[in-house]
Tab-separated table of C-alpha atoms in Angstrom:
chain	number	residue	atom	x	y	z
A	102	LEU	CA	-11.375	-1.709	2.388
A	103	LEU	CA	-12.717	0.266	5.296
A	104	PRO	CA	-11.391	3.276	7.181
A	105	GLY	CA	-9.046	2.049	9.893
A	106	ASP	CA	-7.739	-0.877	7.818
A	107	ARG	CA	-4.007	-1.158	7.175
A	108	VAL	CA	-2.610	-1.655	3.678
A	109	ASP	CA	0.599	-2.107	1.739
A	110	VAL	CA	1.231	-0.066	-1.420
A	111	VAL	CA	2.445	-2.061	-4.427
A	112	ALA	CA	3.568	-0.874	-7.870
A	113	ALA	CA	4.374	-2.539	-11.191
A	114	TYR	CA	6.722	-0.913	-13.673
A	115	ARG	CA	8.912	-1.755	-16.670
A	116	ILE	CA	12.694	-1.599	-16.848
A	117	LYS	CA	13.899	-1.395	-20.453
A	118	ASN	CA	17.430	-1.635	-21.832
A	119	ALA	CA	18.686	-3.645	-18.857
A	120	PRO	CA	22.048	-5.385	-19.340
A	121	GLY	CA	21.692	-8.862	-20.836
A	122	LEU	CA	18.247	-8.277	-22.355
A	123	ALA	CA	17.394	-8.282	-26.045
A	124	GLU	CA	15.986	-5.086	-27.593
A	125	ASN	CA	12.428	-6.438	-27.481
A	126	GLU	CA	12.669	-7.614	-23.844
A	127	TYR	CA	12.036	-5.758	-20.606
A	128	ILE	CA	11.874	-6.510	-16.896
A	129	LEU	CA	8.484	-6.182	-15.232
A	130	ARG	CA	9.169	-5.332	-11.581
A	131	ILE	CA	6.488	-5.642	-8.901
A	132	GLU	CA	7.517	-3.819	-5.738
A	133	THR	CA	5.889	-3.310	-2.341
A	134	PHE	CA	7.240	0.146	-1.537
A	135	LEU	CA	5.135	1.127	1.503
A	136	GLN	CA	3.933	-1.171	4.268
A	137	ASN	CA	1.422	-0.920	7.115
A	138	VAL	CA	-0.284	2.295	5.944
A	139	GLU	CA	-3.519	3.366	7.651
A	140	VAL	CA	-6.649	3.899	5.527
A	141	LEU	CA	-8.414	7.129	6.543
A	142	SER	CA	-11.333	7.046	4.125
A	143	VAL	CA	-12.812	5.005	1.287
A	144	ALA	CA	-14.856	7.041	-1.179
A	145	GLN	CA	-16.441	9.554	1.198
A	146	SER	CA	-16.648	7.348	4.310
A	147	ALA	CA	-14.071	8.689	6.745
A	148	GLN	CA	-12.957	7.998	10.260
A	149	GLN	CA	-13.947	10.347	13.049
A	150	ALA	CA	-10.991	12.200	14.529
A	151	SER	CA	-9.749	10.631	17.784
A	152	ALA	CA	-6.061	9.805	17.551
A	153	GLY	CA	-4.591	7.361	20.016
A	154	LEU	CA	-2.404	4.373	20.728
A	155	LYS	CA	-3.684	0.803	20.483
A	156	THR	CA	-1.921	-2.166	22.093
A	157	ASP	CA	-2.063	-5.198	19.818
A	158	THR	CA	-1.936	-8.718	21.225
A	159	VAL	CA	-2.879	-10.484	17.973
A	160	GLY	CA	-0.207	-12.656	16.376
A	161	GLU	CA	3.276	-13.066	17.760
A	162	GLY	CA	3.846	-10.906	20.832
A	163	GLU	CA	2.488	-7.511	21.664
A	164	GLY	CA	2.925	-4.293	19.761
A	165	GLU	CA	1.665	-0.743	19.768
A	166	THR	CA	0.025	0.935	16.788
A	167	TYR	CA	-0.933	4.576	16.461
A	168	TYR	CA	-4.237	5.337	14.789
A	169	SER	CA	-5.725	8.615	13.673
A	170	GLY	CA	-9.411	8.005	14.235
A	171	ARG	CA	-12.277	5.633	14.876
A	172	LEU	CA	-14.981	4.273	12.608
A	173	PRO	CA	-18.340	6.034	12.424
A	174	ASP	CA	-21.309	4.003	13.692
A	175	ASP	CA	-23.127	4.166	10.334
A	176	LEU	CA	-20.234	3.046	8.097
A	177	GLU	CA	-21.225	1.211	4.895
A	178	ASP	CA	-19.120	-0.821	2.455
A	179	GLN	CA	-18.098	1.094	-0.672
A	180	PRO	CA	-17.494	-1.619	-3.315
A	181	GLY	CA	-17.563	0.908	-6.167
A	182	ALA	CA	-15.180	3.377	-4.517
A	183	ILE	CA	-12.608	4.951	-6.788
A	184	SER	CA	-10.697	6.880	-4.131
A	185	VAL	CA	-8.925	5.873	-0.939
A	186	THR	CA	-7.261	8.325	1.452
A	187	VAL	CA	-4.312	7.027	3.472
A	188	ALA	CA	-2.168	8.517	6.248
A	189	LEU	CA	1.334	9.232	4.938
A	190	SER	CA	4.415	11.091	6.123
A	191	PRO	CA	5.915	13.705	3.769
A	192	ASP	CA	8.602	11.190	2.707
A	193	GLU	CA	5.927	8.567	1.980
A	194	VAL	CA	3.967	11.096	-0.101
A	195	ALA	CA	7.103	11.741	-2.163
A	196	ALA	CA	7.576	7.981	-2.635
A	197	VAL	CA	3.984	7.577	-3.867
A	198	VAL	CA	4.202	10.522	-6.278
A	199	SER	CA	7.543	9.295	-7.608
A	200	MET	CA	6.248	5.754	-8.071
A	201	GLN	CA	3.037	6.943	-9.771
A	202	GLN	CA	5.184	8.782	-12.333
A	203	ARG	CA	7.098	5.639	-13.354
A	204	ALA	CA	4.696	2.794	-12.567
A	205	ASP	CA	2.152	1.292	-14.923
A	206	LYS	CA	-0.156	0.739	-11.954
A	207	VAL	CA	-0.201	1.240	-8.171
A	208	TRP	CA	-2.359	-0.937	-5.880
A	209	LEU	CA	-3.337	-1.103	-2.233
A	210	THR	CA	-3.360	-4.557	-0.653
A	211	GLU	CA	-5.204	-5.097	2.603
A	212	ARG	CA	-3.224	-6.586	5.474
A	213	ALA	CA	-4.442	-9.398	7.693
A	214	PHE	CA	-6.184	-8.187	10.843
A	215	GLY	CA	-3.586	-7.305	13.470
A	216	ASP	CA	-0.614	-7.629	11.087
A	217	THR	CA	1.598	-4.578	11.538
A	218	THR	CA	4.861	-6.289	10.596
A	219	VAL	CA	7.210	-4.355	8.325
A	220	VAL	CA	9.814	-6.544	6.608
A	221	ASP	CA	12.465	-6.168	3.920
A	222	LEU	CA	10.917	-7.397	0.689
A	223	THR	CA	12.724	-8.179	-2.533
A	224	PRO	CA	10.912	-6.902	-5.628
A	225	HIS	CA	9.522	-9.633	-7.875
A	226	GLU	CA	10.905	-9.445	-11.411
A	227	VAL	CA	10.031	-11.260	-14.611
A	228	VAL	CA	11.489	-10.835	-18.105
A	229	LEU	CA	8.858	-10.258	-20.790
A	230	VAL	CA	8.897	-9.727	-24.552
A	231	GLU	CA	7.167	-6.762	-26.170
């Protein structure tokens, strides 16, 4: 990941005592709960402030995307980074905090270049035995 990339935020969590399940079974739900989120920094490599509007002609049709900055000229990959800063609205922050409290894990998945599509996604569920 690099500053300026766009990501989706995915969580995995357990649902126990669901109707129809045995006592030793649970549902593992994998859910994409935020889409098309802008990465501001990876480790300590951050974008330089310069907000604007970008017209996108990649993919199907044109679209406009707001961005909060631009990449520094001396940006380096951070393969060992343990922190990523993303641009979120107050409601999105609440969603992340809420999901981190119930999820086993939360991941960021990088989007294809130019993909800003936001779609309704059905969570993936699988029944597992403890």
